Coordinates of C-alpha atoms in Angstrom, one line a residue:
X142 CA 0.2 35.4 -23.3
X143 CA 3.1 33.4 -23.4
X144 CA 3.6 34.3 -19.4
X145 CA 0.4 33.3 -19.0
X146 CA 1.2 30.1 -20.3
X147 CA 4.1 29.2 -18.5
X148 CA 2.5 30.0 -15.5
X149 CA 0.1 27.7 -16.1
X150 CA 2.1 25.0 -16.6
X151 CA 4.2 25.5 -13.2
X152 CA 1.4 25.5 -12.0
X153 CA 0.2 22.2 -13.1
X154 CA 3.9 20.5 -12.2
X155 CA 3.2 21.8 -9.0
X156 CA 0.0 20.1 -8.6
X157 CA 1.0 17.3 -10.1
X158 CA 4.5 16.6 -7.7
X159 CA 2.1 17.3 -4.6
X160 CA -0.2 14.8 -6.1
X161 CA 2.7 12.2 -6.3
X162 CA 4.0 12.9 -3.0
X163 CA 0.6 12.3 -1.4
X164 CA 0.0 9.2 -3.7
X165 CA 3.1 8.1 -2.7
X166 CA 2.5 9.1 1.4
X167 CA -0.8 7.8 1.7
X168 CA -1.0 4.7 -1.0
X169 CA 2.7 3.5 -1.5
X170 CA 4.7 3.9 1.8
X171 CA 4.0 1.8 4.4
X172 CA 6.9 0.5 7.1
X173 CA 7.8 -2.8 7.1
X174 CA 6.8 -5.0 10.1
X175 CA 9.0 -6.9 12.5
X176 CA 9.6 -10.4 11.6
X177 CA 7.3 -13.4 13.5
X178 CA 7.4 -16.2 15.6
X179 CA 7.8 -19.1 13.6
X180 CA 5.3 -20.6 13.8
X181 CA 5.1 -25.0 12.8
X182 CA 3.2 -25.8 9.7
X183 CA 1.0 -28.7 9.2
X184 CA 1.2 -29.9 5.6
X185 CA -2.0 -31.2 4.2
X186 CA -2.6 -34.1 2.2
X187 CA -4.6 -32.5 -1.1
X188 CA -5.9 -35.3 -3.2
X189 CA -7.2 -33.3 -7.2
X190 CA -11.4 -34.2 -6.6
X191 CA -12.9 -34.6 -10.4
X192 CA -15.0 -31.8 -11.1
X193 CA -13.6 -28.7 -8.8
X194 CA -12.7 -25.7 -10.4
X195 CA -12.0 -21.7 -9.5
X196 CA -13.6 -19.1 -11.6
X197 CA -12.6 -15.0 -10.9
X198 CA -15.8 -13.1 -11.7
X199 CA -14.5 -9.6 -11.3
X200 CA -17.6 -6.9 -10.9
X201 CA -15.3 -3.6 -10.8
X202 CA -11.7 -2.2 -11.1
X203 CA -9.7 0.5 -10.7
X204 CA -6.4 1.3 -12.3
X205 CA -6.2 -1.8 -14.3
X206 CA -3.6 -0.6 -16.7
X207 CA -1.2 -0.6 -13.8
X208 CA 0.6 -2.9 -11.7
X209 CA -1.1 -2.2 -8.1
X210 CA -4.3 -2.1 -10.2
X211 CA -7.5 -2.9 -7.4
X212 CA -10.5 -5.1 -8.0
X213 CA -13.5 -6.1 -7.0
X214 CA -16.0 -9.3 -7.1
X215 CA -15.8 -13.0 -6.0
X216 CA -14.3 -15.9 -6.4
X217 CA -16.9 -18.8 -7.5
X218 CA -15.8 -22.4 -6.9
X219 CA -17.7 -25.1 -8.2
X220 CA -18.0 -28.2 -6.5
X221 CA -19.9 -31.8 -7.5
X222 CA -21.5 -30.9 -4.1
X223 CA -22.8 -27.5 -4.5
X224 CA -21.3 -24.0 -6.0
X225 CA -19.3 -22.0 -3.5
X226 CA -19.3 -17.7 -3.5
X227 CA -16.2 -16.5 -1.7
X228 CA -17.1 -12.7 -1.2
X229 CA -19.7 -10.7 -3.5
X230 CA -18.5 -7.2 -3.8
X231 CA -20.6 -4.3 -3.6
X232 CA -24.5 -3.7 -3.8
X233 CA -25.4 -2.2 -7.4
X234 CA -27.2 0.0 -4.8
X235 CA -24.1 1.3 -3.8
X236 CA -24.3 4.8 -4.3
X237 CA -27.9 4.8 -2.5
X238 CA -26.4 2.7 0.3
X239 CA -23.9 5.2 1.7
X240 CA -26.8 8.6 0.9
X241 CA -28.1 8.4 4.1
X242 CA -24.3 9.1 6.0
X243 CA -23.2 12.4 7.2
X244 CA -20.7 14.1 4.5
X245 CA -17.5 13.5 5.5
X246 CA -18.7 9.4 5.5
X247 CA -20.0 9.5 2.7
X248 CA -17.1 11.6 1.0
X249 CA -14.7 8.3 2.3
X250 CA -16.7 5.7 1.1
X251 CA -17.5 6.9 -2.1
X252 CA -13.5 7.9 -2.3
X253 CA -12.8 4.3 -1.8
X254 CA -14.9 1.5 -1.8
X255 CA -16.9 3.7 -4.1
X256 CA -14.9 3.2 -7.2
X257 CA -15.6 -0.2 -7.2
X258 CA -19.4 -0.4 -7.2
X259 CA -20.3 -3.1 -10.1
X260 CA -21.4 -2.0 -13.4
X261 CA -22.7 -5.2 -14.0
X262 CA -24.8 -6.9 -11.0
X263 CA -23.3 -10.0 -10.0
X264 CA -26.2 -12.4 -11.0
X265 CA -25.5 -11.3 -14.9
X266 CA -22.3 -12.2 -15.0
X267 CA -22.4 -15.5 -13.1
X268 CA -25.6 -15.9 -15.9
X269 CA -22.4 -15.4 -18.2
X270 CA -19.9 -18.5 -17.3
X271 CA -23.5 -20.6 -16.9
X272 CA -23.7 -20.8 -13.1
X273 CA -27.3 -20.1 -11.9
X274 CA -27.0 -17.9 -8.9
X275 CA -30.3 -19.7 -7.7
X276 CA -28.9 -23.5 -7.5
X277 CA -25.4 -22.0 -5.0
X278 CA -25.1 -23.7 -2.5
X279 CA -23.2 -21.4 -0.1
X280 CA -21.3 -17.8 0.0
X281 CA -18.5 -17.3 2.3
X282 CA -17.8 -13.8 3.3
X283 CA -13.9 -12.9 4.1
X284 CA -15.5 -10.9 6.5
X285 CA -18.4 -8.4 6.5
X286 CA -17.6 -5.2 5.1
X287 CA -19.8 -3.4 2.8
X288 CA -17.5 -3.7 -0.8
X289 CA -17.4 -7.2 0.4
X290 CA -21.3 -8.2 1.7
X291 CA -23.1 -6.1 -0.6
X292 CA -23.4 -8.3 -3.6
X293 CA -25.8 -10.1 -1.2
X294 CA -28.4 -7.8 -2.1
X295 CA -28.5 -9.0 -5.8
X296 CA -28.7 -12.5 -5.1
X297 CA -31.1 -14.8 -4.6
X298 CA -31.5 -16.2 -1.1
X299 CA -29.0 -18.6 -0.2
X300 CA -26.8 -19.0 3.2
X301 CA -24.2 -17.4 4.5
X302 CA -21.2 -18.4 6.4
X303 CA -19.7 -16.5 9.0
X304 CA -18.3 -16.6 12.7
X305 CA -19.9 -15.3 15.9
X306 CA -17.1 -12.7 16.2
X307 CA -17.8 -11.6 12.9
X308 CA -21.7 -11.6 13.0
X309 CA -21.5 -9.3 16.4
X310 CA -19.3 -7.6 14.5
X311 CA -21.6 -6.7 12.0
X312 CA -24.4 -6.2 14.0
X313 CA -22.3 -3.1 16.5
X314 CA -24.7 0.1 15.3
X315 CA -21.1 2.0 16.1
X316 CA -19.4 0.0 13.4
X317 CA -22.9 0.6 11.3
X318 CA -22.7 4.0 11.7
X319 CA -18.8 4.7 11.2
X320 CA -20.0 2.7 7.6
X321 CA -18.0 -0.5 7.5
X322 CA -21.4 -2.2 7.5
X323 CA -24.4 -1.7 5.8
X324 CA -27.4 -2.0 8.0
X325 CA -29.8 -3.7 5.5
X326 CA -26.7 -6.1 4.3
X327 CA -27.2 -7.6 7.8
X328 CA -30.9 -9.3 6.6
X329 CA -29.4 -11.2 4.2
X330 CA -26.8 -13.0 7.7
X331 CA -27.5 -15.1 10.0
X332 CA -28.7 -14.5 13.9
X333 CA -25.6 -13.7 15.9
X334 CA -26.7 -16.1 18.2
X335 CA -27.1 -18.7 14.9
X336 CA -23.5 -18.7 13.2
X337 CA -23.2 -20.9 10.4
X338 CA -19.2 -21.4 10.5
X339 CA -17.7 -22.8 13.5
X340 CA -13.8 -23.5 13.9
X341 CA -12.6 -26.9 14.9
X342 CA -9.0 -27.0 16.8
X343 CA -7.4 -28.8 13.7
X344 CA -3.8 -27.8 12.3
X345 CA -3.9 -26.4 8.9
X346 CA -0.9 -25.1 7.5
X347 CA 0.6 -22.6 9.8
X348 CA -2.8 -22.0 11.8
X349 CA -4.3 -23.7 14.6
X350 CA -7.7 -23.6 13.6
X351 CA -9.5 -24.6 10.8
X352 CA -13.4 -25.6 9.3
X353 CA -13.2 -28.0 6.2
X354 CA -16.4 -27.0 4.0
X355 CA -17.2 -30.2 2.2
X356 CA -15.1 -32.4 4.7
X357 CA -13.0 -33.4 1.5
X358 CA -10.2 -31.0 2.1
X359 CA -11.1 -28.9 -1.4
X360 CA -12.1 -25.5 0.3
X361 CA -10.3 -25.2 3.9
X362 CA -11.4 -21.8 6.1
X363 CA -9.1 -20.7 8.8
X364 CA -9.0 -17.7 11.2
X365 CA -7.6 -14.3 9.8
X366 CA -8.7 -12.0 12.8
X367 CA -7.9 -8.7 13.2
X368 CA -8.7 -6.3 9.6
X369 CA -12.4 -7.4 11.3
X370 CA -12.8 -9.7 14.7
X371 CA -14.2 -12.6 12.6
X372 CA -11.6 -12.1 9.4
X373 CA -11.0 -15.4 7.3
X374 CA -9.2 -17.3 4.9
X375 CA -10.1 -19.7 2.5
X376 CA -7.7 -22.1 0.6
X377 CA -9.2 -23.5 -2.1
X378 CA -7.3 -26.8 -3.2
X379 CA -7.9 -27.7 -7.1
X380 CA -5.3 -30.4 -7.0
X381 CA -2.0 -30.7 -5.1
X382 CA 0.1 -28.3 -6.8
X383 CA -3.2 -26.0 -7.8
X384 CA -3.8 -23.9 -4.3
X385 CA -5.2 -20.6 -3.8
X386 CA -5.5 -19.0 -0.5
X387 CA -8.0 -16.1 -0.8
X388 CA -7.1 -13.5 2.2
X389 CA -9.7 -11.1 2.1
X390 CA -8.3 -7.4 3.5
X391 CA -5.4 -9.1 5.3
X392 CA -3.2 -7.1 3.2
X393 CA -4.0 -4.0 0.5
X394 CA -2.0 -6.1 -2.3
X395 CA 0.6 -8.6 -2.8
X396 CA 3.4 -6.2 -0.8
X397 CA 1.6 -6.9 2.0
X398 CA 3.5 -10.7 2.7
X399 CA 5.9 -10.0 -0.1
X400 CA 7.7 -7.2 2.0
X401 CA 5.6 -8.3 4.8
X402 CA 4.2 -4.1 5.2
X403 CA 0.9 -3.6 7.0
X404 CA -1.7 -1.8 5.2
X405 CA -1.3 1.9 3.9
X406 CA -1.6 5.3 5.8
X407 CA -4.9 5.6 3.9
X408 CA -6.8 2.5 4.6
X409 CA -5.4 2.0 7.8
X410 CA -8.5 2.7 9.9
X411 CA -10.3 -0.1 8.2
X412 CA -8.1 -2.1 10.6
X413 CA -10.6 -2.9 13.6
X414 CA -7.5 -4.2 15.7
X415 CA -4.0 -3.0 14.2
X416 CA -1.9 -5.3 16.5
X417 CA -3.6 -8.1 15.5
X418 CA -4.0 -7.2 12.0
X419 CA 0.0 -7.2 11.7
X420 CA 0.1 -10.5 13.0
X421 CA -1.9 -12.0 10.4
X422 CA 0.7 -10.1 8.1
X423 CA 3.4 -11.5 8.9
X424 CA 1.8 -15.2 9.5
X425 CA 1.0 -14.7 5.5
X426 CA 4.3 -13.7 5.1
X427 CA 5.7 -16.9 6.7
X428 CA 3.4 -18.9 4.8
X429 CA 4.3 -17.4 1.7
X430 CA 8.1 -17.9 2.0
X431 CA 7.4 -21.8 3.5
X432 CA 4.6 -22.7 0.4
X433 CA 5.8 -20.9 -2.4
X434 CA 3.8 -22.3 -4.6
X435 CA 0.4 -21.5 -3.1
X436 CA -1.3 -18.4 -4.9
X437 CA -2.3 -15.7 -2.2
X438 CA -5.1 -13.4 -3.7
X439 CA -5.9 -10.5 -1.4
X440 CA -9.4 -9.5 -2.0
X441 CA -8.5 -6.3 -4.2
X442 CA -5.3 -7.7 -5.3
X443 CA -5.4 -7.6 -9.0
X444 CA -2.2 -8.8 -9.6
X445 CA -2.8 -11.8 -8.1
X446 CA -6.1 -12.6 -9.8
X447 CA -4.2 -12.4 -12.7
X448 CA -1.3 -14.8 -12.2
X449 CA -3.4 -17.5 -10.9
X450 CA -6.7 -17.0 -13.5
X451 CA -4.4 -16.1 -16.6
X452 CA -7.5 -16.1 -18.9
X453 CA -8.9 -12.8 -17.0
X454 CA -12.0 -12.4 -15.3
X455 CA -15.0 -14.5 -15.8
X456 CA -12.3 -17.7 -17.2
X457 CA -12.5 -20.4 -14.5
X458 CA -9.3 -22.8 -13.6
X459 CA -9.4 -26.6 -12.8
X460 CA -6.8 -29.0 -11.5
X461 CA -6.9 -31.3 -14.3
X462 CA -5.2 -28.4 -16.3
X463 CA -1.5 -28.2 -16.9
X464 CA 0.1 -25.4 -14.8

């Protein structure tokens, strides 16, 4: 018995080093990235408009007990002009979604994205910090991935913003069927040949192009291609010394322009352009070491949800209050 036993447990250390190992190979490791052109930064004048805040409405998470915890949901910003989504998350439907793919599809995105369906649809728990999900005024999509796009399908109408590059994107039946995109996600876009956010050739930061939403300079969109060809950013400005800057995929976490690393071994195919997705890495890098003080949130960064939105999911942020 007791051989048995001890057996057993070697066993069980042995599955759980190769476990670690291929945590640590697949998840943890990733090579740093060679350092950027400088680029020159164009410092915006950011006045604090009355009645703009930031609420994180988190729908899913994963690990949450630990540091490189993930997450899932949007970002809501409400504006005396109209209520802004950034990103939605996943469909409820998720699981139904991804049925019709061939296994070994299906096997990676229930894997991943999978673990971060919502268990609570996105209407109900905008319902719960009192924003009607009938009177928004826009979403945004960092770009249009299904964990990203398919909180669409809960919503009520409303518009979306995204580029040409990222609407063709989205509409490619090869990127369809490899299950980036979700077919039916695409009703709720607009017509590729009808884009509803155009870049003007306007200096913003350390990027060369930019689209100001409300024209006010609160919620800034710049170019972040290369994770997907029409990849954005959004800064969202509560007051001057208030800033997020919400990256989407750009980077897995907050390594990503900390140690300026591209993203891990096992989400690196996400990556529709890998050259170009680096660059955008280490352009966030740069920014990160010139603007210290600006909070970037990757879109499954927990970490950073938490530093900038202290009070935890659904607790909003304004730039009235003291930092």
């Amino acid at each position: 018995m007791f051989r048995v036993l001890k057996r057993i447990v070697l066993l069980l250390c042995v599955f759980i080093a190769v476990a670690a190992v291929a945590l640590y190979a697949l998840y943890f490791r990733r090579t740093p990235l060679p350092a950027p052109v400088s680029h020159a930064r164009v410092a915006p004048v950011i006045s604090t408009i009355p009645g703009i805040s930031a609420c994180w409405v988190e729908t899913a998470k994963t690990f949450s007990i630990f540091p490189f915890g993930s997450t899932a949901g949007t970002v809501l910003v409400r504006h005396p002009a109209g209520d802004l989504l950034i990103d939605t998350g996943s469909s409820r439907h998720y699981d139904q979604e991804i049925s019709v793919y061939p296994f070994a599809t299906w096997l990676k995105l229930k894997a991943l994205a999978g673990q971060l369906k919502p268990k609570v649809p996105l209407p109900d728990l905008l319902r719960r910090i009192g924003e009607d999900p009938a009177k928004l005024r826009w979403a945004i999509l960092s770009h249009a991935h299904l964990d990203h796009a398919g909180g669409l399908m809960d919503l009520p109408p409303l518009p979306v913003l995204l580029t040409r590059e990222e609407l063709q994107f989205a509409f490619n039946p090869i990127v369809q069927n490899r299950g980036y995109v979700i077919a039916v996600h695409t009703q709720k876009f607009p017509p590729v040949a009808a884009p509803t956010l155009r870049f003007e050739p306007t200096p913003y930061e350390t990027f060369d192009e930019s689209a100001d939403l409300y024209k006010d300079g609160s919620v800034v969109v710049v170019p972040l291609r290369g994770h997907t060809p029409g990849s954005v950013g959004i800064f969202v400005n509560l007051s001057p010394t208030r800033r997020l800057f919400y990256v989407g995929d750009a980077v897995d976490d907050e390594r990503g322009f900390e140690e300026r690393v591209g993203k891990s071994l096992i989400l690196r195919d996400s990556d529709n352009n890998m050259v170009l997705a680096n660059r955008v890495v280490g352009r966030l890098s740069e920014l990160h070491e010139k603007v210290p003080g600006l909070a970037i949130i990757p879109a499954h960064g927990r970490s950073a949800y938490k530093k900038f939105f202290p009070g935890g999911s659904l607790t909003c942020v304004s730039g009235q209050q003291p930092r």
